[in-house]
Amino acid sequence: MRSKLFVPGSRPDFFRKALSSEADALSFDLEDAVPEEGKGSARARLATFLASDSVRATRKTIIVRVNAPSTPHFRPDLEMLAEVRIDLINLPKVEDADAVRAAAEIAAGIVPAQLLINLETPRALARAAAIASAHPAIAGLQAGLNDLFAPLGIDRVDPANVRIALWPIRIAAAEAGLFAYDGAWPEVRDENGFRREAELARGMGFMGKSCVHPRQVAIANQVFESGDALEQARRLVEAAQAAAAQGRGAFLLDGRMIDRPEIARAEALLAHAETGR
């Protein structure tokens, strides 16, 4: 899931175009992208599309960002998803483990899908570790830096600020055995800025990056391309198995000393690839 293309639920004319894009995943948004008076009609149009043969047949990961659990739209969104193709439910506006657990239990009783949790407020970020382990249905954590930074007056494009915010998300995800996913870069025309932030996220071990425009997809796919990394991970794991058979926990590979943390990272990378995450 190198790239995840944001698709507004209020724009059904974008649905099929997104499906034909090069994005690994599509994230249909019923929350911020849909005005209050249009929630019901957006939900109905998206339900029709997600029930189509083309969506059922696609290899793309299908994600829907539902409305927040505190809104009257949360249950209707989930009930719609119970009837269609869905891989991940993107859960917004939850700020602590109790809220996540409550929402996850409601969701589990309606639609059997894993959850991608947005961390987009100071409270949520401070409780990232507790949120990550709140419920077994959680598959990953996603950074929501635009929502996090704007109310606080924090410079959104400063890499130092971004790194500080991404760090607790990545560590919390790792501790809970989840994937960590980067958020959106707001400046659509600034492709260099998008690339720099994607490279930063990749260097921190994030799986991929959200895209708000199709032109960003190719960059995300290139930055997070895992072909070489997967081959290196396979070589490392095979070498580790051979070393273990000889009673050695640490060994040299291509002139580098390899020990348990490197092996664990390679094993996790291969596990994510095998599960389609």
GROMACS .gro file of N, CA and C in nm, residues 45-202:
model
  474
   45ARG      N    1  -2.471   0.691  -0.293
   45ARG     CA    2  -2.397   0.681  -0.419
   45ARG      C    3  -2.272   0.594  -0.403
   46LEU      N    4  -2.205   0.610  -0.288
   46LEU     CA    5  -2.086   0.530  -0.265
   46LEU      C    6  -2.123   0.382  -0.249
   47ALA      N    7  -2.234   0.355  -0.184
   47ALA     CA    8  -2.278   0.216  -0.168
   47ALA      C    9  -2.298   0.149  -0.303
   48THR      N   10  -2.359   0.220  -0.396
   48THR     CA   11  -2.382   0.164  -0.530
   48THR      C   12  -2.250   0.133  -0.598
   49PHE      N   13  -2.155   0.225  -0.586
   49PHE     CA   14  -2.025   0.204  -0.652
   49PHE      C   15  -1.949   0.088  -0.588
   50LEU      N   16  -1.945   0.083  -0.456
   50LEU     CA   17  -1.868  -0.021  -0.389
   50LEU      C   18  -1.928  -0.161  -0.408
   51ALA      N   19  -2.055  -0.165  -0.445
   51ALA     CA   20  -2.120  -0.294  -0.471
   51ALA      C   21  -2.102  -0.339  -0.615
   52SER      N   22  -2.037  -0.258  -0.697
   52SER     CA   23  -2.023  -0.289  -0.839
   52SER      C   24  -1.922  -0.401  -0.862
   53ASP      N   25  -1.935  -0.466  -0.977
   53ASP     CA   26  -1.844  -0.576  -1.012
   53ASP      C   27  -1.700  -0.527  -1.024
   54SER      N   28  -1.681  -0.405  -1.074
   54SER     CA   29  -1.545  -0.353  -1.093
   54SER      C   30  -1.474  -0.335  -0.960
   55VAL      N   31  -1.545  -0.293  -0.858
   55VAL     CA   32  -1.483  -0.277  -0.727
   55VAL      C   33  -1.458  -0.413  -0.663
   56ARG      N   34  -1.551  -0.502  -0.677
   56ARG     CA   35  -1.533  -0.636  -0.619
   56ARG      C   36  -1.414  -0.708  -0.682
   57ALA      N   37  -1.384  -0.676  -0.808
   57ALA     CA   38  -1.277  -0.746  -0.879
   57ALA      C   39  -1.140  -0.680  -0.863
   58THR      N   40  -1.136  -0.554  -0.821
   58THR     CA   41  -1.008  -0.484  -0.817
   58THR      C   42  -0.916  -0.539  -0.709
   59ARG      N   43  -0.786  -0.528  -0.735
   59ARG     CA   44  -0.686  -0.569  -0.637
   59ARG      C   45  -0.646  -0.453  -0.545
   60LYS      N   46  -0.701  -0.336  -0.570
   60LYS     CA   47  -0.671  -0.222  -0.483
   60LYS      C   48  -0.731  -0.244  -0.345
   61THR      N   49  -0.666  -0.187  -0.245
   61THR     CA   50  -0.722  -0.185  -0.111
   61THR      C   51  -0.831  -0.079  -0.106
   62ILE      N   52  -0.949  -0.116  -0.060
   62ILE     CA   53  -1.062  -0.024  -0.054
   62ILE      C   54  -1.083   0.020   0.091
   63ILE      N   55  -1.075   0.151   0.111
   63ILE     CA   56  -1.086   0.211   0.244
   63ILE      C   57  -1.199   0.314   0.241
   64VAL      N   58  -1.275   0.322   0.348
   64VAL     CA   59  -1.376   0.427   0.360
   64VAL      C   60  -1.355   0.500   0.493
   65ARG      N   61  -1.339   0.632   0.484
   65ARG     CA   62  -1.336   0.711   0.607
   65ARG      C   63  -1.479   0.744   0.644
   66VAL      N   64  -1.525   0.685   0.752
   66VAL     CA   65  -1.661   0.708   0.798
   66VAL      C   66  -1.666   0.836   0.880
   67ASN      N   67  -1.786   0.877   0.913
   67ASN     CA   68  -1.801   0.992   1.001
   67ASN      C   69  -1.767   0.952   1.145
   68ALA      N   70  -1.734   1.049   1.225
   68ALA     CA   71  -1.687   1.024   1.361
   68ALA      C   72  -1.793   0.952   1.443
   69PRO      N   73  -1.751   0.869   1.539
   69PRO     CA   74  -1.847   0.796   1.623
   69PRO      C   75  -1.942   0.887   1.700
   70SER      N   76  -1.903   1.010   1.723
   70SER     CA   77  -1.988   1.103   1.798
   70SER      C   78  -2.101   1.161   1.715
   71THR      N   79  -2.104   1.132   1.585
   71THR     CA   80  -2.206   1.190   1.496
   71THR      C   81  -2.318   1.089   1.469
   72PRO      N   82  -2.435   1.137   1.426
   72PRO     CA   83  -2.545   1.046   1.393
   72PRO      C   84  -2.522   0.969   1.264
   73HIS      N   85  -2.414   1.000   1.193
   73HIS     CA   86  -2.388   0.934   1.065
   73HIS      C   87  -2.302   0.808   1.079
   74PHE      N   88  -2.246   0.786   1.197
   74PHE     CA   89  -2.152   0.675   1.216
   74PHE      C   90  -2.217   0.539   1.190
   75ARG      N   91  -2.327   0.511   1.256
   75ARG     CA   92  -2.393   0.382   1.237
   75ARG      C   93  -2.445   0.362   1.095
   76PRO      N   94  -2.511   0.462   1.035
   76PRO     CA   95  -2.554   0.443   0.896
   76PRO      C   96  -2.438   0.417   0.801
   77ASP      N   97  -2.325   0.481   0.825
   77ASP     CA   98  -2.206   0.454   0.742
   77ASP      C   99  -2.165   0.308   0.754
   78LEU      N  100  -2.158   0.258   0.877
   78LEU     CA  101  -2.119   0.119   0.900
   78LEU      C  102  -2.220   0.022   0.838
   79GLU      N  103  -2.347   0.052   0.852
   79GLU     CA  104  -2.450  -0.037   0.797
   79GLU      C  105  -2.440  -0.044   0.645
   80MET      N  106  -2.404   0.066   0.581
   80MET     CA  107  -2.383   0.065   0.437
   80MET      C  108  -2.265  -0.025   0.402
   81LEU      N  109  -2.157  -0.016   0.480
   81LEU     CA  110  -2.037  -0.092   0.450
   81LEU      C  111  -2.057  -0.243   0.468
   82ALA      N  112  -2.154  -0.281   0.547
   82ALA     CA  113  -2.181  -0.424   0.568
   82ALA      C  114  -2.229  -0.493   0.442
   83GLU      N  115  -2.273  -0.415   0.343
   83GLU     CA  116  -2.331  -0.472   0.222
   83GLU      C  117  -2.238  -0.464   0.100
   84VAL      N  118  -2.116  -0.413   0.118
   84VAL     CA  119  -2.030  -0.387   0.003
   84VAL      C  120  -1.888  -0.438   0.027
   85ARG      N  121  -1.803  -0.420  -0.074
   85ARG     CA  122  -1.660  -0.456  -0.062
   85ARG      C  123  -1.588  -0.349   0.019
   86ILE      N  124  -1.524  -0.391   0.127
   86ILE     CA  125  -1.449  -0.298   0.210
   86ILE      C  126  -1.332  -0.373   0.273
   87ASP      N  127  -1.213  -0.310   0.274
   87ASP     CA  128  -1.095  -0.372   0.334
   87ASP      C  129  -1.058  -0.307   0.467
   88LEU      N  130  -1.067  -0.175   0.473
   88LEU     CA  131  -1.033  -0.103   0.595
   88LEU      C  132  -1.134   0.008   0.620
   89ILE      N  133  -1.173   0.024   0.743
   89ILE     CA  134  -1.255   0.138   0.784
   89ILE      C  135  -1.161   0.240   0.849
   90ASN      N  136  -1.158   0.360   0.794
   90ASN     CA  137  -1.076   0.467   0.849
   90ASN      C  138  -1.158   0.542   0.953
   91LEU      N  139  -1.113   0.536   1.078
   91LEU     CA  140  -1.189   0.592   1.190
   91LEU      C  141  -1.128   0.725   1.233
   92PRO      N  142  -1.203   0.836   1.217
   92PRO     CA  143  -1.150   0.968   1.254
   92PRO      C  144  -1.200   1.014   1.391
   93LYS      N  145  -1.136   1.119   1.440
   93LYS     CA  146  -1.183   1.194   1.557
   93LYS      C  147  -1.203   1.109   1.681
   94VAL      N  148  -1.114   1.015   1.704
   94VAL     CA  149  -1.113   0.942   1.831
   94VAL      C  150  -0.984   0.981   1.903
   95GLU      N  151  -0.995   1.006   2.033
   95GLU     CA  152  -0.883   1.068   2.103
   95GLU      C  153  -0.824   0.986   2.218
   96ASP      N  154  -0.885   0.873   2.251
   96ASP     CA  155  -0.828   0.789   2.356
   96ASP      C  156  -0.871   0.645   2.336
   97ALA      N  157  -0.813   0.556   2.415
   97ALA     CA  158  -0.838   0.413   2.398
   97ALA      C  159  -0.984   0.376   2.423
   98ASP      N  160  -1.047   0.440   2.520
   98ASP     CA  161  -1.187   0.409   2.549
   98ASP      C  162  -1.276   0.441   2.430
   99ALA      N  163  -1.252   0.556   2.368
   99ALA     CA  164  -1.333   0.594   2.252
   99ALA      C  165  -1.310   0.499   2.136
  100VAL      N  166  -1.185   0.457   2.116
  100VAL     CA  167  -1.154   0.362   2.009
  100VAL      C  168  -1.222   0.228   2.035
  101ARG      N  169  -1.213   0.179   2.160
  101ARG     CA  170  -1.275   0.050   2.194
  101ARG      C  171  -1.425   0.054   2.172
  102ALA      N  172  -1.488   0.162   2.215
  102ALA     CA  173  -1.633   0.173   2.200
  102ALA      C  174  -1.672   0.172   2.053
  103ALA      N  175  -1.600   0.250   1.972
  103ALA     CA  176  -1.630   0.255   1.829
  103ALA      C  177  -1.602   0.122   1.762
  104ALA      N  178  -1.491   0.057   1.802
  104ALA     CA  179  -1.455  -0.072   1.742
  104ALA      C  180  -1.558  -0.179   1.774
  105GLU      N  181  -1.612  -0.177   1.894
  105GLU     CA  182  -1.714  -0.276   1.931
  105GLU      C  183  -1.842  -0.254   1.851
  106ILE      N  184  -1.879  -0.130   1.832
  106ILE     CA  185  -1.997  -0.101   1.749
  106ILE      C  186  -1.973  -0.149   1.607
  107ALA      N  187  -1.857  -0.117   1.553
  107ALA     CA  188  -1.825  -0.156   1.416
  107ALA      C  189  -1.822  -0.307   1.401
  108ALA      N  190  -1.763  -0.377   1.498
  108ALA     CA  191  -1.750  -0.523   1.490
  108ALA      C  192  -1.885  -0.592   1.485
  109GLY      N  193  -1.985  -0.530   1.545
  109GLY     CA  194  -2.118  -0.588   1.544
  109GLY      C  195  -2.194  -0.565   1.415
  110ILE      N  196  -2.137  -0.485   1.326
  110ILE     CA  197  -2.207  -0.450   1.202
  110ILE      C  198  -2.133  -0.496   1.078
  111VAL      N  199  -2.002  -0.469   1.073
  111VAL     CA  200  -1.924  -0.502   0.953
  111VAL      C  201  -1.789  -0.560   0.994
  112PRO      N  202  -1.753  -0.678   0.944
  112PRO     CA  203  -1.624  -0.740   0.980
  112PRO      C  204  -1.508  -0.685   0.898
  113ALA      N  205  -1.455  -0.573   0.941
  113ALA     CA  206  -1.342  -0.512   0.870
  113ALA      C  207  -1.244  -0.457   0.971
  114GLN      N  208  -1.117  -0.451   0.931
  114GLN     CA  209  -1.016  -0.394   1.018
  114GLN      C  210  -1.022  -0.242   1.017
  115LEU      N  211  -0.959  -0.182   1.116
  115LEU     CA  212  -0.966  -0.037   1.135
  115LEU      C  213  -0.831   0.029   1.113
  116LEU      N  214  -0.836   0.145   1.049
  116LEU     CA  215  -0.722   0.235   1.036
  116LEU      C  216  -0.756   0.359   1.116
  117ILE      N  217  -0.681   0.385   1.222
  117ILE     CA  218  -0.715   0.491   1.318
  117ILE      C  219  -0.639   0.619   1.287
  118ASN      N  220  -0.710   0.728   1.271
  118ASN     CA  221  -0.647   0.858   1.252
  118ASN      C  222  -0.601   0.915   1.386
  119LEU      N  223  -0.478   0.963   1.390
  119LEU     CA  224  -0.428   1.039   1.504
  119LEU      C  225  -0.412   1.182   1.457
  120GLU      N  226  -0.503   1.269   1.498
  120GLU     CA  227  -0.512   1.402   1.438
  120GLU      C  228  -0.538   1.513   1.539
  121THR      N  229  -0.524   1.483   1.668
  121THR     CA  230  -0.537   1.585   1.771
  121THR      C  231  -0.425   1.568   1.872
  122PRO      N  232  -0.394   1.673   1.950
  122PRO     CA  233  -0.290   1.660   2.053
  122PRO      C  234  -0.321   1.548   2.152
  123ARG      N  235  -0.446   1.536   2.192
  123ARG     CA  236  -0.484   1.431   2.287
  123ARG      C  237  -0.459   1.292   2.229
  124ALA      N  238  -0.498   1.272   2.104
  124ALA     CA  239  -0.478   1.141   2.041
  124ALA      C  240  -0.330   1.108   2.027
  125LEU      N  241  -0.251   1.207   1.987
  125LEU     CA  242  -0.108   1.183   1.970
  125LEU      C  243  -0.042   1.147   2.103
  126ALA      N  244  -0.083   1.213   2.209
  126ALA     CA  245  -0.027   1.185   2.341
  126ALA      C  246  -0.065   1.046   2.391
  127ARG      N  247  -0.171   0.991   2.337
  127ARG     CA  248  -0.220   0.859   2.379
  127ARG      C  249  -0.203   0.755   2.269
  128ALA      N  250  -0.108   0.777   2.181
  128ALA     CA  251  -0.092   0.690   2.064
  128ALA      C  252  -0.073   0.543   2.102
  129ALA      N  253   0.010   0.516   2.201
  129ALA     CA  254   0.038   0.377   2.238
  129ALA      C  255  -0.086   0.307   2.291
  130ALA      N  256  -0.162   0.375   2.375
  130ALA     CA  257  -0.285   0.315   2.429
  130ALA      C  258  -0.388   0.293   2.320
  131ILE      N  259  -0.399   0.388   2.227
  131ILE     CA  260  -0.493   0.374   2.117
  131ILE      C  261  -0.455   0.256   2.029
  132ALA      N  262  -0.326   0.240   2.002
  132ALA     CA  263  -0.280   0.135   1.913
  132ALA      C  264  -0.318  -0.004   1.962
  133SER      N  265  -0.319  -0.023   2.093
  133SER     CA  266  -0.349  -0.155   2.150
  133SER      C  267  -0.490  -0.166   2.205
  134ALA      N  268  -0.577  -0.073   2.167
  134ALA     CA  269  -0.711  -0.067   2.227
  134ALA      C  270  -0.803  -0.180   2.184
  135HIS      N  271  -0.783  -0.234   2.062
  135HIS     CA  272  -0.878  -0.336   2.012
  135HIS      C  273  -0.809  -0.421   1.905
  136PRO      N  274  -0.837  -0.551   1.900
  136PRO     CA  275  -0.771  -0.638   1.802
  136PRO      C  276  -0.808  -0.610   1.657
  137ALA      N  277  -0.914  -0.535   1.633
  137ALA     CA  278  -0.954  -0.503   1.495
  137ALA      C  279  -0.867  -0.395   1.433
  138ILE      N  280  -0.784  -0.329   1.513
  138ILE     CA  281  -0.701  -0.221   1.460
  138ILE      C  282  -0.585  -0.280   1.379
  139ALA      N  283  -0.572  -0.235   1.255
  139ALA     CA  284  -0.464  -0.281   1.167
  139ALA      C  285  -0.353  -0.179   1.156
  140GLY      N  286  -0.386  -0.050   1.168
  140GLY     CA  287  -0.284   0.051   1.149
  140GLY      C  288  -0.322   0.185   1.209
  141LEU      N  289  -0.220   0.272   1.219
  141LEU     CA  290  -0.237   0.410   1.264
  141LEU      C  291  -0.200   0.502   1.149
  142GLN      N  292  -0.273   0.613   1.136
  142GLN     CA  293  -0.247   0.708   1.028
  142GLN      C  294  -0.229   0.848   1.084
  143ALA      N  295  -0.126   0.916   1.036
  143ALA     CA  296  -0.100   1.053   1.079
  143ALA      C  297  -0.197   1.149   1.013
  144GLY      N  298  -0.253   1.239   1.093
  144GLY     CA  299  -0.339   1.345   1.042
  144GLY      C  300  -0.278   1.480   1.075
  145LEU      N  301  -0.168   1.514   1.007
  145LEU     CA  302  -0.090   1.632   1.046
  145LEU      C  303  -0.158   1.764   1.014
  146ASN      N  304  -0.235   1.769   0.906
  146ASN     CA  305  -0.302   1.895   0.874
  146ASN      C  306  -0.399   1.935   0.985
  147ASP      N  307  -0.480   1.840   1.031
  147ASP     CA  308  -0.574   1.868   1.140
  147ASP      C  309  -0.501   1.892   1.272
  148LEU      N  310  -0.389   1.823   1.290
  148LEU     CA  311  -0.314   1.838   1.415
  148LEU      C  312  -0.246   1.973   1.425
  149PHE      N  313  -0.181   2.017   1.318
  149PHE     CA  314  -0.098   2.137   1.323
  149PHE      C  315  -0.176   2.268   1.313
  150ALA      N  316  -0.277   2.272   1.227
  150ALA     CA  317  -0.344   2.399   1.197
  150ALA      C  318  -0.398   2.471   1.320
  151PRO      N  319  -0.473   2.404   1.409
  151PRO     CA  320  -0.528   2.477   1.525
  151PRO      C  321  -0.421   2.526   1.621
  152LEU      N  322  -0.302   2.465   1.615
  152LEU     CA  323  -0.194   2.501   1.708
  152LEU      C  324  -0.098   2.603   1.650
  153GLY      N  325  -0.117   2.640   1.524
  153GLY     CA  326  -0.029   2.736   1.460
  153GLY      C  327   0.109   2.680   1.431
  154ILE      N  328   0.120   2.549   1.417
  154ILE     CA  329   0.249   2.485   1.389
  154ILE      C  330   0.273   2.483   1.239
  155ASP      N  331   0.393   2.517   1.198
  155ASP     CA  332   0.429   2.519   1.056
  155ASP      C  333   0.419   2.377   0.999
  156ARG      N  334   0.323   2.358   0.907
  156ARG     CA  335   0.295   2.225   0.853
  156ARG      C  336   0.406   2.174   0.761
  157VAL      N  337   0.481   2.261   0.697
  157VAL     CA  338   0.579   2.216   0.599
  157VAL      C  339   0.720   2.205   0.655
  158ASP      N  340   0.740   2.237   0.782
  158ASP     CA  341   0.872   2.226   0.844
  158ASP      C  342   0.900   2.078   0.873
  159PRO      N  343   1.002   2.017   0.809
  159PRO     CA  344   1.031   1.875   0.832
  159PRO      C  345   1.058   1.840   0.978
  160ALA      N  346   1.115   1.934   1.053
  160ALA     CA  347   1.143   1.907   1.194
  160ALA      C  348   1.013   1.885   1.271
  161ASN      N  349   0.912   1.968   1.243
  161ASN     CA  350   0.782   1.951   1.309
  161ASN      C  351   0.718   1.819   1.268
  162VAL      N  352   0.729   1.787   1.140
  162VAL     CA  353   0.669   1.662   1.090
  162VAL      C  354   0.734   1.541   1.156
  163ARG      N  355   0.865   1.541   1.164
  163ARG     CA  356   0.937   1.428   1.223
  163ARG      C  357   0.895   1.406   1.368
  164ILE      N  358   0.885   1.514   1.443
  164ILE     CA  359   0.847   1.504   1.585
  164ILE      C  360   0.709   1.441   1.600
  165ALA      N  361   0.616   1.481   1.512
  165ALA     CA  362   0.479   1.428   1.521
  165ALA      C  363   0.470   1.283   1.474
  166LEU      N  364   0.549   1.247   1.373
  166LEU     CA  365   0.543   1.111   1.320
  166LEU      C  366   0.606   1.008   1.414
  167TRP      N  367   0.705   1.051   1.491
  167TRP     CA  368   0.780   0.957   1.575
  167TRP      C  369   0.690   0.877   1.671
  168PRO      N  370   0.606   0.943   1.753
  168PRO     CA  371   0.524   0.863   1.847
  168PRO      C  372   0.424   0.772   1.776
  169ILE      N  373   0.379   0.811   1.657
  169ILE     CA  374   0.288   0.725   1.581
  169ILE      C  375   0.359   0.599   1.537
  170ARG      N  376   0.481   0.617   1.485
  170ARG     CA  377   0.556   0.500   1.438
  170ARG      C  378   0.591   0.406   1.552
  171ILE      N  379   0.633   0.460   1.664
  171ILE     CA  380   0.671   0.376   1.778
  171ILE      C  381   0.549   0.306   1.836
  172ALA      N  382   0.437   0.376   1.847
  172ALA     CA  383   0.315   0.314   1.899
  172ALA      C  384   0.268   0.200   1.808
  173ALA      N  385   0.275   0.222   1.677
  173ALA     CA  386   0.236   0.118   1.582
  173ALA      C  387   0.328  -0.003   1.594
  174ALA      N  388   0.457   0.022   1.607
  174ALA     CA  389   0.552  -0.089   1.618
  174ALA      C  390   0.529  -0.170   1.744
  175GLU      N  391   0.503  -0.102   1.853
  175GLU     CA  392   0.482  -0.172   1.981
  175GLU      C  393   0.359  -0.263   1.974
  176ALA      N  394   0.257  -0.218   1.902
  176ALA     CA  395   0.132  -0.295   1.892
  176ALA      C  396   0.131  -0.391   1.774
  177GLY      N  397   0.236  -0.392   1.694
  177GLY     CA  398   0.240  -0.481   1.578
  177GLY      C  399   0.152  -0.436   1.464
  178LEU      N  400   0.134  -0.305   1.450
  178LEU     CA  401   0.051  -0.247   1.345
  178LEU      C  402   0.137  -0.181   1.238
  179PHE      N  403   0.076  -0.146   1.125
  179PHE     CA  404   0.147  -0.063   1.029
  179PHE      C  405   0.120   0.083   1.060
  180ALA      N  406   0.213   0.169   1.019
  180ALA     CA  407   0.198   0.314   1.035
  180ALA      C  408   0.190   0.375   0.895
  181TYR      N  409   0.095   0.466   0.876
  181TYR     CA  410   0.074   0.525   0.744
  181TYR      C  411   0.080   0.676   0.751
  182ASP      N  412   0.148   0.735   0.654
  182ASP     CA  413   0.164   0.880   0.653
  182ASP      C  414   0.038   0.949   0.602
  183GLY      N  415   0.020   1.074   0.640
  183GLY     CA  416  -0.097   1.150   0.598
  183GLY      C  417  -0.075   1.224   0.468
  184ALA      N  418  -0.156   1.326   0.445
  184ALA     CA  419  -0.156   1.398   0.318
  184ALA      C  420  -0.067   1.522   0.323
  185TRP      N  421  -0.008   1.553   0.208
  185TRP     CA  422   0.068   1.677   0.189
  185TRP      C  423  -0.029   1.777   0.126
  186PRO      N  424  -0.052   1.892   0.188
  186PRO     CA  425  -0.160   1.981   0.145
  186PRO      C  426  -0.133   2.062   0.019
  187GLU      N  427  -0.005   2.084  -0.015
  187GLU     CA  428   0.029   2.170  -0.128
  187GLU      C  429   0.035   2.086  -0.256
  188VAL      N  430  -0.075   2.077  -0.328
  188VAL     CA  431  -0.084   1.986  -0.443
  188VAL      C  432   0.020   2.019  -0.549
  189ARG      N  433   0.049   2.146  -0.572
  189ARG     CA  434   0.142   2.185  -0.677
  189ARG      C  435   0.289   2.168  -0.637
  190ASP      N  436   0.314   2.150  -0.509
  190ASP     CA  437   0.451   2.137  -0.461
  190ASP      C  438   0.490   1.990  -0.459
  191GLU      N  439   0.527   1.937  -0.575
  191GLU     CA  440   0.562   1.796  -0.585
  191GLU      C  441   0.694   1.765  -0.516
  192ASN      N  442   0.786   1.860  -0.514
  192ASN     CA  443   0.912   1.839  -0.444
  192ASN      C  444   0.889   1.827  -0.293
  193GLY      N  445   0.798   1.909  -0.242
  193GLY     CA  446   0.766   1.901  -0.100
  193GLY      C  447   0.701   1.769  -0.066
  194PHE      N  448   0.613   1.722  -0.154
  194PHE     CA  449   0.549   1.592  -0.133
  194PHE      C  450   0.655   1.482  -0.129
  195ARG      N  451   0.749   1.487  -0.223
  195ARG     CA  452   0.852   1.384  -0.229
  195ARG      C  453   0.940   1.387  -0.103
  196ARG      N  454   0.978   1.507  -0.060
  196ARG     CA  455   1.063   1.517   0.060
  196ARG      C  456   0.992   1.457   0.182
  197GLU      N  457   0.864   1.489   0.196
  197GLU     CA  458   0.791   1.437   0.312
  197GLU      C  459   0.771   1.286   0.301
  198ALA      N  460   0.747   1.237   0.179
  198ALA     CA  461   0.733   1.092   0.159
  198ALA      C  462   0.864   1.021   0.194
  199GLU      N  463   0.975   1.079   0.153
  199GLU     CA  464   1.106   1.018   0.183
  199GLU      C  465   1.133   1.020   0.334
  200LEU      N  466   1.091   1.126   0.400
  200LEU     CA  467   1.105   1.133   0.545
  200LEU      C  468   1.026   1.020   0.610
  201ALA      N  469   0.901   1.004   0.566
  201ALA     CA  470   0.814   0.900   0.623
  201ALA      C  471   0.870   0.761   0.596
  202ARG      N  472   0.919   0.739   0.476
  202ARG     CA  473   0.975   0.608   0.446
  202ARG      C  474   1.096   0.579   0.534
   0.00000   0.00000   0.00000
